[in-house]
Tab-separated table of C-alpha atoms in Angstrom:
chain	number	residue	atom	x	y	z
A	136	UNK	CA	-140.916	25.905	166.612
A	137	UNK	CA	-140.840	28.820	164.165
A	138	UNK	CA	-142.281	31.052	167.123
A	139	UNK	CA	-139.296	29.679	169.795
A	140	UNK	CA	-137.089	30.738	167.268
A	141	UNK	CA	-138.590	34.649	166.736
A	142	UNK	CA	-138.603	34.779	170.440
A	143	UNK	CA	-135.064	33.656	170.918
A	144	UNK	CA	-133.819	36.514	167.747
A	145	UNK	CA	-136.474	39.027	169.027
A	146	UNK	CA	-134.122	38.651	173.202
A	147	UNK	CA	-131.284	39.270	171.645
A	148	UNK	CA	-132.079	42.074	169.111
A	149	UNK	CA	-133.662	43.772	172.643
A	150	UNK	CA	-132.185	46.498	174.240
A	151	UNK	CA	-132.668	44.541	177.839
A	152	UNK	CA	-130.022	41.728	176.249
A	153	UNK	CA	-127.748	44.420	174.658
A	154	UNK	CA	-127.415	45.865	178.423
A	155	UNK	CA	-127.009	42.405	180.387
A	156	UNK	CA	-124.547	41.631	177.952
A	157	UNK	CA	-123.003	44.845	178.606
A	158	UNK	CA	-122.830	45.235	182.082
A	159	UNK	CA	-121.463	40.809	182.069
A	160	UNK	CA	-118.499	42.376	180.199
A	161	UNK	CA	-117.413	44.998	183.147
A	162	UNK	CA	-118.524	43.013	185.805
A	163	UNK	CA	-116.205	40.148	184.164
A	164	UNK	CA	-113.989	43.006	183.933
A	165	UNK	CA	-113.828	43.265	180.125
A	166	UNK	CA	-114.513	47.191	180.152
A	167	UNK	CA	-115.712	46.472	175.904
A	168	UNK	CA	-115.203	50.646	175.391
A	169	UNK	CA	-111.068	50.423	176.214
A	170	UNK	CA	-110.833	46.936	174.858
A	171	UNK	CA	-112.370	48.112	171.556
A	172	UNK	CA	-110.666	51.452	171.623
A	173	UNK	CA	-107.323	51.874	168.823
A	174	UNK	CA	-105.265	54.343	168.508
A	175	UNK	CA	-105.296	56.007	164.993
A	176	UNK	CA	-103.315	59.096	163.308
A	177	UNK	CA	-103.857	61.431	160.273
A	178	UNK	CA	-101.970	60.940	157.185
A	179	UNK	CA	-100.379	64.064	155.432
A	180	UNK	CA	-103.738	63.060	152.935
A	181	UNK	CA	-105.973	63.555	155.763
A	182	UNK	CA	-106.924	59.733	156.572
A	183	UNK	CA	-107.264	58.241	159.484
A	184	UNK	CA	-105.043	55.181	160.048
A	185	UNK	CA	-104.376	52.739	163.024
A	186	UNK	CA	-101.404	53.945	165.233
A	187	UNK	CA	-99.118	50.985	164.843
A	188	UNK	CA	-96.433	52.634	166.111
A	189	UNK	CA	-97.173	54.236	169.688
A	190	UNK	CA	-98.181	51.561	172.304
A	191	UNK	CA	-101.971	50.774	173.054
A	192	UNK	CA	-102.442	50.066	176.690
A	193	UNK	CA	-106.116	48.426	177.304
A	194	UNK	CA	-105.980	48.535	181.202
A	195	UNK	CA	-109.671	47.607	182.439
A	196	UNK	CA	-110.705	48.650	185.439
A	197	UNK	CA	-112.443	46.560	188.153
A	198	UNK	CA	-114.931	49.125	189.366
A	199	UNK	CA	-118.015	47.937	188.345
A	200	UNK	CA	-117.391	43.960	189.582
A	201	UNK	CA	-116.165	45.762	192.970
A	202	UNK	CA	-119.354	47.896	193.269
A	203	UNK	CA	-121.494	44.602	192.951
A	204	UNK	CA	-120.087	42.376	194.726
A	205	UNK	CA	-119.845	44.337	197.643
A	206	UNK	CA	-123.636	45.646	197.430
A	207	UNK	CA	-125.255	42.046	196.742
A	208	UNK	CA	-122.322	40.878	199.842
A	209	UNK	CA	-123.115	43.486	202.002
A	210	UNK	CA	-127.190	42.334	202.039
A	211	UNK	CA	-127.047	38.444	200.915
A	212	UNK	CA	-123.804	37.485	202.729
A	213	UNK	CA	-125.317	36.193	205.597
A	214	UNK	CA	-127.963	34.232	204.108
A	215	UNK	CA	-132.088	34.575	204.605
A	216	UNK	CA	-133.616	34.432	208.196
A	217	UNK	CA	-137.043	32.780	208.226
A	218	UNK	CA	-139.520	32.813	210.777
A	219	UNK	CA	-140.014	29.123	210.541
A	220	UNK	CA	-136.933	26.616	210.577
A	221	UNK	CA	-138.804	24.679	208.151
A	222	UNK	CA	-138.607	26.687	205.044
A	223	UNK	CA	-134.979	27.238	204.606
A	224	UNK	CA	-135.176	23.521	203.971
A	225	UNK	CA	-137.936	23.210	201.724
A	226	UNK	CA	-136.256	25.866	199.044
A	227	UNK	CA	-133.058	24.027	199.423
A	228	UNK	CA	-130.112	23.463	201.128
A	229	UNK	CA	-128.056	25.641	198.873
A	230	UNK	CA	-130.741	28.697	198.434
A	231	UNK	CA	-128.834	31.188	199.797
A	232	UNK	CA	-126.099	30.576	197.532
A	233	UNK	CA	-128.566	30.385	194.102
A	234	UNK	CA	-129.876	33.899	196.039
A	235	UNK	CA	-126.920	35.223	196.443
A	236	UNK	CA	-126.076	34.321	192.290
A	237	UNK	CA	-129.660	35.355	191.346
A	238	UNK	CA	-129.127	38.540	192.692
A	239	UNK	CA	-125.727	39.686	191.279
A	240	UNK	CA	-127.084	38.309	188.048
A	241	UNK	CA	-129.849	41.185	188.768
A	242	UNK	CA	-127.737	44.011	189.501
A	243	UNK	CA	-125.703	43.435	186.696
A	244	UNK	CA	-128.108	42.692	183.864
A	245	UNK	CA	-130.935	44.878	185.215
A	246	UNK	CA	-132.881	41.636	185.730
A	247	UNK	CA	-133.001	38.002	186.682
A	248	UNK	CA	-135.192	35.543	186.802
A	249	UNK	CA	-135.995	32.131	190.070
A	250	UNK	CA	-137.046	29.413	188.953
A	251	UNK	CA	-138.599	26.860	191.362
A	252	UNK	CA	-138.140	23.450	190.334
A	253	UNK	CA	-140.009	21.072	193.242
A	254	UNK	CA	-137.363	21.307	195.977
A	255	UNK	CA	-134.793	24.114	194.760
A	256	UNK	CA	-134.065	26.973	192.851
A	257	UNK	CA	-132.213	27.467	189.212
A	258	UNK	CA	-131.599	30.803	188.319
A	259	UNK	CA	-131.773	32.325	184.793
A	260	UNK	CA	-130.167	35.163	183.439
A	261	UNK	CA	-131.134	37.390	181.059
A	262	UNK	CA	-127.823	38.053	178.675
A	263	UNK	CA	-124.190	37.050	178.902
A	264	UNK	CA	-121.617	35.067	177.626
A	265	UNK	CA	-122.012	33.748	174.224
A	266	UNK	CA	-122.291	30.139	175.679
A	267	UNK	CA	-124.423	30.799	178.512
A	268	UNK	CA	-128.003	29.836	178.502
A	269	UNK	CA	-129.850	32.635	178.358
A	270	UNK	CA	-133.883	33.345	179.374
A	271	UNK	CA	-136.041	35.760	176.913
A	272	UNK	CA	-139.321	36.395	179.022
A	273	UNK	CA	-142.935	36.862	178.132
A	274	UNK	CA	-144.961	39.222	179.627
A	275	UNK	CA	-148.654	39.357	179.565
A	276	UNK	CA	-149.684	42.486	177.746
A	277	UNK	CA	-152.284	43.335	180.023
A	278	UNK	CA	-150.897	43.277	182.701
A	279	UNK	CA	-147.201	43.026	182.365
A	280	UNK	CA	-147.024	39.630	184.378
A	281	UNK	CA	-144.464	37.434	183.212
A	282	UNK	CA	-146.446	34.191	181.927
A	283	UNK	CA	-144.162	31.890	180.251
A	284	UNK	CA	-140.441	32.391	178.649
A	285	UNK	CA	-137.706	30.379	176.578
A	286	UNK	CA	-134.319	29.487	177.712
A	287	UNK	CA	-131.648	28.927	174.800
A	288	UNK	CA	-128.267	28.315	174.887
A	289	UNK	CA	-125.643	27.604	171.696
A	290	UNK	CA	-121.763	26.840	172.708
A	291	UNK	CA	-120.614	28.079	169.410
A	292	UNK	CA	-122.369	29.338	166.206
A	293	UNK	CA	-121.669	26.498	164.440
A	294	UNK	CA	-123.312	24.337	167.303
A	295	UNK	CA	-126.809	22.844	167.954
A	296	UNK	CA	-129.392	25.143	169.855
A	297	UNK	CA	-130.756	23.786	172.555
A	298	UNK	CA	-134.329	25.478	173.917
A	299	UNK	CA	-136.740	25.708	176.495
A	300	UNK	CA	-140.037	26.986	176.310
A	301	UNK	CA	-141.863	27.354	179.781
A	302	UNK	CA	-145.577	27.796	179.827
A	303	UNK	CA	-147.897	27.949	182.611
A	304	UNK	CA	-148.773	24.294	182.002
A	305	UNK	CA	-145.538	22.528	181.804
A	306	UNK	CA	-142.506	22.959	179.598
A	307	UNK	CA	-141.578	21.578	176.276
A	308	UNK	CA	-137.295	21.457	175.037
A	309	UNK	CA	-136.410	21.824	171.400
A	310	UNK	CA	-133.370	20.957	169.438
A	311	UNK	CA	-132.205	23.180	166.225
A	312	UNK	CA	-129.301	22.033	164.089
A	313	UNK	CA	-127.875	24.784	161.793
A	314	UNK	CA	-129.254	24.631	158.311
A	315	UNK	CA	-131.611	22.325	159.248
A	316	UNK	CA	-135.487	22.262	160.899
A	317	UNK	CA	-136.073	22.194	164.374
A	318	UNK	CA	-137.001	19.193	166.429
A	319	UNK	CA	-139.063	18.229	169.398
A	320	UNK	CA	-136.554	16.497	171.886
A	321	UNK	CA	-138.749	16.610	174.808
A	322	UNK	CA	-142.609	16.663	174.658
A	323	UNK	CA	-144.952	19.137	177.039
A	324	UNK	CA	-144.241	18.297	180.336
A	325	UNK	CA	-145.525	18.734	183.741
A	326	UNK	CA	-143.670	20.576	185.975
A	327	UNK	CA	-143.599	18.327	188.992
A	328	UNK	CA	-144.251	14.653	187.693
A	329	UNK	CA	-144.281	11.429	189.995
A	330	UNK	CA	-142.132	7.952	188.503
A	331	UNK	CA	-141.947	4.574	189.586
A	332	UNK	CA	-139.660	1.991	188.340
A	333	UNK	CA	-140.101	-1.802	188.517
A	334	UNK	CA	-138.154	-4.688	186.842
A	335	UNK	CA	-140.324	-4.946	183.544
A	336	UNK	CA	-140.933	-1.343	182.747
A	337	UNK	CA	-138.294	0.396	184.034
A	338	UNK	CA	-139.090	4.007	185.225
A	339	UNK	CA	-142.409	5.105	183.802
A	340	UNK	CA	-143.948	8.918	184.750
A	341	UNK	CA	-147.412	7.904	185.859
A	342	UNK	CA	-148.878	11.282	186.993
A	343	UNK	CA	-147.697	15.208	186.921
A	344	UNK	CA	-148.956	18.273	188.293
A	345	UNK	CA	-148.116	21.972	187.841
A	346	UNK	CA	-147.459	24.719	190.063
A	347	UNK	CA	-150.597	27.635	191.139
A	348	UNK	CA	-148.787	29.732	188.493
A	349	UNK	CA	-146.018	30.474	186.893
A	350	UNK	CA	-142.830	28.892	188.623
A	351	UNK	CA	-140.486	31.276	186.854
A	352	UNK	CA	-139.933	34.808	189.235
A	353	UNK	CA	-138.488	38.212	188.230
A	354	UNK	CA	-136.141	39.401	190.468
A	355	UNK	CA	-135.154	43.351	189.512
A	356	UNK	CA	-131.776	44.618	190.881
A	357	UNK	CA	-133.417	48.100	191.712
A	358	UNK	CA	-136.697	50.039	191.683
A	359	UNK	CA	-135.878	51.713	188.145
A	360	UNK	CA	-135.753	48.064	186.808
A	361	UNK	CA	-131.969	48.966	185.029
A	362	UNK	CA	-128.925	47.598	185.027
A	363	UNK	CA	-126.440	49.144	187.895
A	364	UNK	CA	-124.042	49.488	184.494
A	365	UNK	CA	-126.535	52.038	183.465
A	366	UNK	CA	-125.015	55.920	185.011
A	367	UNK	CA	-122.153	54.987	185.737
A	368	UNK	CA	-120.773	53.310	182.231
A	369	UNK	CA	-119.433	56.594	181.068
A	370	UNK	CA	-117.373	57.587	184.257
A	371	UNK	CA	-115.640	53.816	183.949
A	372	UNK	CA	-114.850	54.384	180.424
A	373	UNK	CA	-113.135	58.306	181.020
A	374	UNK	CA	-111.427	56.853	183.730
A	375	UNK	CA	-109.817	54.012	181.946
A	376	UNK	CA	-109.230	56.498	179.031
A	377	UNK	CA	-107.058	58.666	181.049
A	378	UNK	CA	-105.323	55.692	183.032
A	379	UNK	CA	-104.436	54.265	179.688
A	380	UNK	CA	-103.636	57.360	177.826
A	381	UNK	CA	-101.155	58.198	180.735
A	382	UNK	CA	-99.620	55.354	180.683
A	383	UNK	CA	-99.163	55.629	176.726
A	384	UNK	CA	-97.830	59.051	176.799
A	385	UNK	CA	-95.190	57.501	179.523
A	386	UNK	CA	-94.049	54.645	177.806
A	387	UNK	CA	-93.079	56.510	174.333
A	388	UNK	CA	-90.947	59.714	174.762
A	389	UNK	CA	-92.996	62.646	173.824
A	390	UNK	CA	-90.013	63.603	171.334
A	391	UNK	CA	-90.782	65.927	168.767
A	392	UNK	CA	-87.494	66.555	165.867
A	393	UNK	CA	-86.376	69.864	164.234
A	394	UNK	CA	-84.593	69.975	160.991
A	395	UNK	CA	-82.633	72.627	160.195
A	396	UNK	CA	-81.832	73.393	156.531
A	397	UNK	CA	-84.533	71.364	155.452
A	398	UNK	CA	-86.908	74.298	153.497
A	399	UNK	CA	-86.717	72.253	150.105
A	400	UNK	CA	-88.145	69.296	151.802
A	401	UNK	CA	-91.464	68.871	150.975
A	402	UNK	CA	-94.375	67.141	152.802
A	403	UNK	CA	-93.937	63.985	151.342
A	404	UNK	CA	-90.243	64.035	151.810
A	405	UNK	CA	-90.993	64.864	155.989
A	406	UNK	CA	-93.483	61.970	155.846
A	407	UNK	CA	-91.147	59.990	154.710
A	408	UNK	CA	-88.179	61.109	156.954
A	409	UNK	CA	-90.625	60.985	160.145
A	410	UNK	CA	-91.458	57.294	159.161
A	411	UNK	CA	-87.830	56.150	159.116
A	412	UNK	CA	-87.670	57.937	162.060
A	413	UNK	CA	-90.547	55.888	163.870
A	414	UNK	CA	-89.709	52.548	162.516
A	415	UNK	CA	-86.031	52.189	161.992
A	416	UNK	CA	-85.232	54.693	165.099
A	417	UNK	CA	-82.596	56.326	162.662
A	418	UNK	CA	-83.060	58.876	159.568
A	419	UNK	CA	-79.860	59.752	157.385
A	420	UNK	CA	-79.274	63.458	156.690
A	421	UNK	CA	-77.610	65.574	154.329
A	422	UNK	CA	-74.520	67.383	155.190
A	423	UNK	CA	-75.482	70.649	155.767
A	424	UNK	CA	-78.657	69.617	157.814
A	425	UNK	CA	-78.868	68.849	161.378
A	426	UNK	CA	-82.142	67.129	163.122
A	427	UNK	CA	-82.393	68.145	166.765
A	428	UNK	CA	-85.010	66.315	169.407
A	429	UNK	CA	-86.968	68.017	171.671
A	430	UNK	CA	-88.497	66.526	174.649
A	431	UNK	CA	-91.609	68.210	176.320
A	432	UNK	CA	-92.630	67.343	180.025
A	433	UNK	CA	-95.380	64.962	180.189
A	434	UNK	CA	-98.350	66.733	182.548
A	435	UNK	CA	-99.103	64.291	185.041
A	436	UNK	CA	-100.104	66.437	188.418
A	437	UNK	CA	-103.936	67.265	186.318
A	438	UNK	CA	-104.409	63.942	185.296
A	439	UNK	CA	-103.618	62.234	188.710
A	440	UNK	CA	-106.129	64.561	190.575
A	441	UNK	CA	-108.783	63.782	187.700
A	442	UNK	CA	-108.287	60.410	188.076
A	443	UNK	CA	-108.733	60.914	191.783
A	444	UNK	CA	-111.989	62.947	191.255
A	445	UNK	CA	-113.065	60.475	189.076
A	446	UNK	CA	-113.128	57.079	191.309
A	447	UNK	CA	-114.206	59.495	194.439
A	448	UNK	CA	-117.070	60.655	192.237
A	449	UNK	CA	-117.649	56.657	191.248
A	450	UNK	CA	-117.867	55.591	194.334
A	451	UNK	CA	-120.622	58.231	195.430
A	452	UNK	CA	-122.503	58.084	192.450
A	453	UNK	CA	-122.705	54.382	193.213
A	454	UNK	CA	-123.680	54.167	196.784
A	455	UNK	CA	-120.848	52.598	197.465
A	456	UNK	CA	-118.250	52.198	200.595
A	457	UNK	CA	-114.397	53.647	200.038
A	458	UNK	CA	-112.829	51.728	202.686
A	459	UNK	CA	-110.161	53.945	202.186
A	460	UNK	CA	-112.403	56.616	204.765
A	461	UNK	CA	-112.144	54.672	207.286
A	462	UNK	CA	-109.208	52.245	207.071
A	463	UNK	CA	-107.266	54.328	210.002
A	464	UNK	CA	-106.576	52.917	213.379
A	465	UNK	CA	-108.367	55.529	215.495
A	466	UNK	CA	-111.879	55.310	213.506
A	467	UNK	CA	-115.060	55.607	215.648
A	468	UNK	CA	-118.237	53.674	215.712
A	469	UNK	CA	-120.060	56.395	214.471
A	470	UNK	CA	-117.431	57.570	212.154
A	471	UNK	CA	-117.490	53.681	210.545
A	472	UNK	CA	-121.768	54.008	210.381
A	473	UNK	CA	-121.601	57.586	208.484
A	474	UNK	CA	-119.412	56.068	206.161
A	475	UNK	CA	-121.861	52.997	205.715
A	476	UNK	CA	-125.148	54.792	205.056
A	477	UNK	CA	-125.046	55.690	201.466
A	478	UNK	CA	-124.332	51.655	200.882
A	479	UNK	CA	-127.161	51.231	203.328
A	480	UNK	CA	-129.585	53.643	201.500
A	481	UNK	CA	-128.769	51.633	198.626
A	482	UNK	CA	-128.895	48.265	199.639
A	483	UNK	CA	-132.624	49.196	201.204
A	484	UNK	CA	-133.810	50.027	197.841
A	485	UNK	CA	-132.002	46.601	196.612
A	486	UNK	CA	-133.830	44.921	199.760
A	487	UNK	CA	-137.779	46.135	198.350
A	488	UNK	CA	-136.612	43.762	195.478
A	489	UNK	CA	-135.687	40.910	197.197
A	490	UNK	CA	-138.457	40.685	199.271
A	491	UNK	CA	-141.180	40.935	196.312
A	492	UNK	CA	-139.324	38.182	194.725
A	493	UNK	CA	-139.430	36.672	197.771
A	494	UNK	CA	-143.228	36.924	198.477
A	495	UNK	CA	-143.990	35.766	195.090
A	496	UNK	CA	-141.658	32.493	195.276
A	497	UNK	CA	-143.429	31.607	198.675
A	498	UNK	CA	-146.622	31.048	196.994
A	499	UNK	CA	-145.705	28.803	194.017
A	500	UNK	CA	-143.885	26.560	196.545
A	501	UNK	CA	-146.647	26.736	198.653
A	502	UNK	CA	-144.905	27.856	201.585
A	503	UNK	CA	-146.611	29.798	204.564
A	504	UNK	CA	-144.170	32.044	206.234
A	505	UNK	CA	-143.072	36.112	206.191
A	506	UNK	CA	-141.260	39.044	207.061
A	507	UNK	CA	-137.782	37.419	205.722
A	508	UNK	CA	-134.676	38.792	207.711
A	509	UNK	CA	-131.343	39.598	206.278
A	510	UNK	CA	-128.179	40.048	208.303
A	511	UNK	CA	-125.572	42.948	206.799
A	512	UNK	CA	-121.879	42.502	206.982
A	513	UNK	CA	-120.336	45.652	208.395
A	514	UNK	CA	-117.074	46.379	209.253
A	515	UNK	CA	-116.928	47.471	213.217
A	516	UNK	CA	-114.408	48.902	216.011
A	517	UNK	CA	-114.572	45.546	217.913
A	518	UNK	CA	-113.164	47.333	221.551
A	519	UNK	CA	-115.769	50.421	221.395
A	520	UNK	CA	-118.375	47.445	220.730
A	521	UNK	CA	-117.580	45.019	223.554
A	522	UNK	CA	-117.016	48.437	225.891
A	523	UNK	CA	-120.930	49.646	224.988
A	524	UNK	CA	-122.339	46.139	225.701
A	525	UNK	CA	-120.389	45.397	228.549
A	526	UNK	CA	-121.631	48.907	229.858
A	527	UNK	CA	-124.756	48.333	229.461
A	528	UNK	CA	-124.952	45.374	231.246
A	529	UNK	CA	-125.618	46.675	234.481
A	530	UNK	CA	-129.009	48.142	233.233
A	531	UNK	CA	-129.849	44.626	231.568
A	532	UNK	CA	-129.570	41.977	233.880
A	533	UNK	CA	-129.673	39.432	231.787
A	534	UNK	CA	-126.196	37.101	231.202
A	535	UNK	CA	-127.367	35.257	228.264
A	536	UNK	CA	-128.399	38.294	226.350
A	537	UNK	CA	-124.789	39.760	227.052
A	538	UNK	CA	-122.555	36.285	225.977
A	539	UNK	CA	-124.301	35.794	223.234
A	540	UNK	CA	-124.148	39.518	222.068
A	541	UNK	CA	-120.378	40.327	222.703
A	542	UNK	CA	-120.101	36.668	220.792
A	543	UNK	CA	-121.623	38.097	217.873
A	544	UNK	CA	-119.431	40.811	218.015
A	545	UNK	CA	-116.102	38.947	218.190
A	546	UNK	CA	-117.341	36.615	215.056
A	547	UNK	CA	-118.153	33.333	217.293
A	548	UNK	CA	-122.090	34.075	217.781
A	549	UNK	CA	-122.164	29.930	216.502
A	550	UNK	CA	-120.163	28.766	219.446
A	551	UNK	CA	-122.695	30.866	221.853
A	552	UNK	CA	-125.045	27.468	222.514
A	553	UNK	CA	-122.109	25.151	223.424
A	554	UNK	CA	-120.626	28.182	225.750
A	555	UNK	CA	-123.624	28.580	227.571
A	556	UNK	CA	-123.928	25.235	228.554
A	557	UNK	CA	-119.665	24.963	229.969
A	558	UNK	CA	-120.391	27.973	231.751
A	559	UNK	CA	-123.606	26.427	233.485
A	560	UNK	CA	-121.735	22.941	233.979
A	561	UNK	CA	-118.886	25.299	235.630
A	562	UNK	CA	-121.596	27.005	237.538
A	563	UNK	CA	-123.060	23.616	238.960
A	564	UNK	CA	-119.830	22.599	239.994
A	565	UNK	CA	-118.738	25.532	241.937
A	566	UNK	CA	-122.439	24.477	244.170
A	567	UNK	CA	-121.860	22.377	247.406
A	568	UNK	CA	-124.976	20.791	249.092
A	569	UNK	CA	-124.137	19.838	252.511
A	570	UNK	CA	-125.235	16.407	253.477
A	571	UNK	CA	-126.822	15.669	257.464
A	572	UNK	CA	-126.952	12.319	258.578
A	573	UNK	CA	-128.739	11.802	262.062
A	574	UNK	CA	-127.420	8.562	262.480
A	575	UNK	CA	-130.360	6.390	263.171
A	576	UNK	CA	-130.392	4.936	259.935
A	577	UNK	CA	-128.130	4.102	257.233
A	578	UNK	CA	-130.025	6.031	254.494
A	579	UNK	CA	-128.919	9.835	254.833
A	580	UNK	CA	-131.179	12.207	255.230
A	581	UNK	CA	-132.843	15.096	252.469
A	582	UNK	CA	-130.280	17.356	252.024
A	583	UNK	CA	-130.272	20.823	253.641
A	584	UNK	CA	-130.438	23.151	250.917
């Protein structure tokens, strides 16, 4: 128990938690470096206060959640192909959507982890919320194989602990109440056990086997084995800087007040006048003094086109697709696939990943198929589309290969089965076979095709 509990404070002292903690935040869009950030000002002693005065605008970007979604989307959206029709159901009839989560939970904490549990998949992550379970993995030092790991989760800090630790030969779950010692709640387990129940003894576990390794699979979000936060961090954070500082400087006048007649004043006695000035929005003056404001003009036009500069630079530094390049009306097909390789380079790197974790969870459910098949999403010019396959139909004379294709195309590639078979029907019935009767019986003859 004593060694669940190092592993569990050794996670989240890591520098692999701190990250997947940090990139949950901005994908959750809880940007922590505006959301932390305050205002201050100098006193006339030369201390740094907190501004109360001047408003504090914490606008959080969505950058980071928009750069995921639309990479893990762009490759996972359409689910796995398999060669066989059998293994789709033996992971699971929901394991593209536990993919689809176990990858997202990759690309934004650097790295996630499968876990196969006898007919589908759980996945673990490897920081987040404060109330999510969380999975601190041991590696083999050797090698750098992952071998066994601990999943903990706490809903508050004044809560109960609950743990996990996974070994190659079964699991056992612990229980730690604060302030007092840990407890075993759940003895070493098999991973896959068989039950039977029956009237007198209920349900009883009467044998249990493991898996041919460890059922637990890594699953990194990119060849460097890094959170996509990582790079790309600092450019979210300047650009929510200058939003918010804009905004700031827009919603309090940039007013700055001369006193005339005021040479005896001394610092103290400005200080003073400045801070009736700020919190009462009125000062009283002497007779022969006079307080004049002065308004400068905000500069906006450099911190619009920085701003600008910024999210184009984001979005290349990413990988990722602007829409905005090719959201006109008169956009070519080849226009629309320039614009999609960088997210394509990307998403190939992204696609390595996948299929190593793929591999590797194949063999601990003790599955035999390969070459897994992913379908992108793209955005296409549906006319120019239809217009090249319909073109090249009179090179390819083959109908079925053309419906179902332009089907695709329009979005209905499901309904191409049921199509085919109307248009056959239609086909049948448009055929007349002429009947000859020769009269000498009342049977009529073969007909005369």
């Amino acid at each position: 128990m004593r060694f669940v509990q190092d592993v569990i404070n050794q996670h989240k002292n890591s520098e692999l938690y701190e990250i997947a903690v940090i990139g949950d935040q901005y994908d959750r869009q809880q940007n922590t470096t505006i959301t932390e950030y305050e205002r201050t000002i100098t006193t006339i002693r030369g201390e740094q206060i907190p501004d109360r005065w001047s408003p504090n605008h914490k606008m959080a970007s969505n950058f980071f959640y928009r750069f995921i979604t639309q990479l893990n989307q762009f490759l996972l959206g359409n689910g796995v192909t398999w060669e066989n029709d059998d293994t789709a159901k033996k992971l699971g009839e929901d394991f593209d959507t536990r993919l689809q989560e176990l990858g997202r939970a990759a690309l934004v904490g650097g790295i996630a982890f499968g876990y196969f549990n006898r007919d589908h998949m759980e996945v673990f992550k490897a920081g987040g919320n404060y109330d999510e379970a969380v999975f601190a993995p041991l590696v083999d030092v050797e090698n750098g194989a992952l071998k066994a790991g601990v999943r903990f989760w706490q809903i508050a800090k004044d809560k109960p602990t609950r743990a996990t630790l996974y070994e190659i030969d079964g699991y056992t779950e612990y229980l730690f109440e604060p302030g007092k010692n840990g407890e075993i709640i759940k003895p070493k387990t098999p991973y896959v056990v068989f039950s039977r129940t029956s009237e007198v003894n209920g349900t009883e576990i009467y044998n249990g086997k493991n898996y041919d390794g460890f059922p637990i699979i890594p699953l990194w979000g990119n060849p460097h084995k890094q959170s996509e936060i990582v790079g790309i961090r600092n450019s979210i954070d300047c650009y929510d800087l200058i939003k918010n500082g804009f905004a700031n400087d827009l919603d309090t006048a940039q007013i700055y007040w001369i006193i005339k007649n005021a040479g005896g004043m001394s610092d103290v006695d400005l200080a003073k006048f400045m801070d009736k000035l700020v919190t009462l929005k009125m000062a009283t003056a002497d007779v022969d003094q006079d307080i004049q404001p002065v308004t400068v003009n905000i500069p906006h036009e450099a911190r619009e086109r920085l701003l600008d500069r910024i999210e184009r630079d984001l979005y290349k530094d990413f990988g990722a697709l602007n829409i905005d390049e090719i959201k006109g009306g008169a956009v070519t097909a080849t226009q629309i696939e320039a614009a999609y390789e960088p997210l394509n380079t990307k998403a190939d790197q992204y696609e390595y990943c996948i299929l190593e974790f793929l591999n590797q969870l194949l063999k601990i459910a003790g599955i035999e198929d390969e070459n897994p098949t992913f379908t992108r999403s793209k955005l296409i010019n549906v006319n120019e589309s239809v217009q090249t396959v319909l073109q090249a139909a009179a090179q390819i004379d083959d109908d079925e290969y053309i419906t179902r294709k332009i089907l695709t195309i329009l979005g209905d590639g499901d309904k191409a089965d049921e199509i085919l078979k109307r248009r056959a029907a239609n086909e049948m019935n448009r055929i007349s076979i002429p009947i000859v009767d020769d009269g000498e019986d009342n049977e009529p003859d073969e007909p005369d095709v």
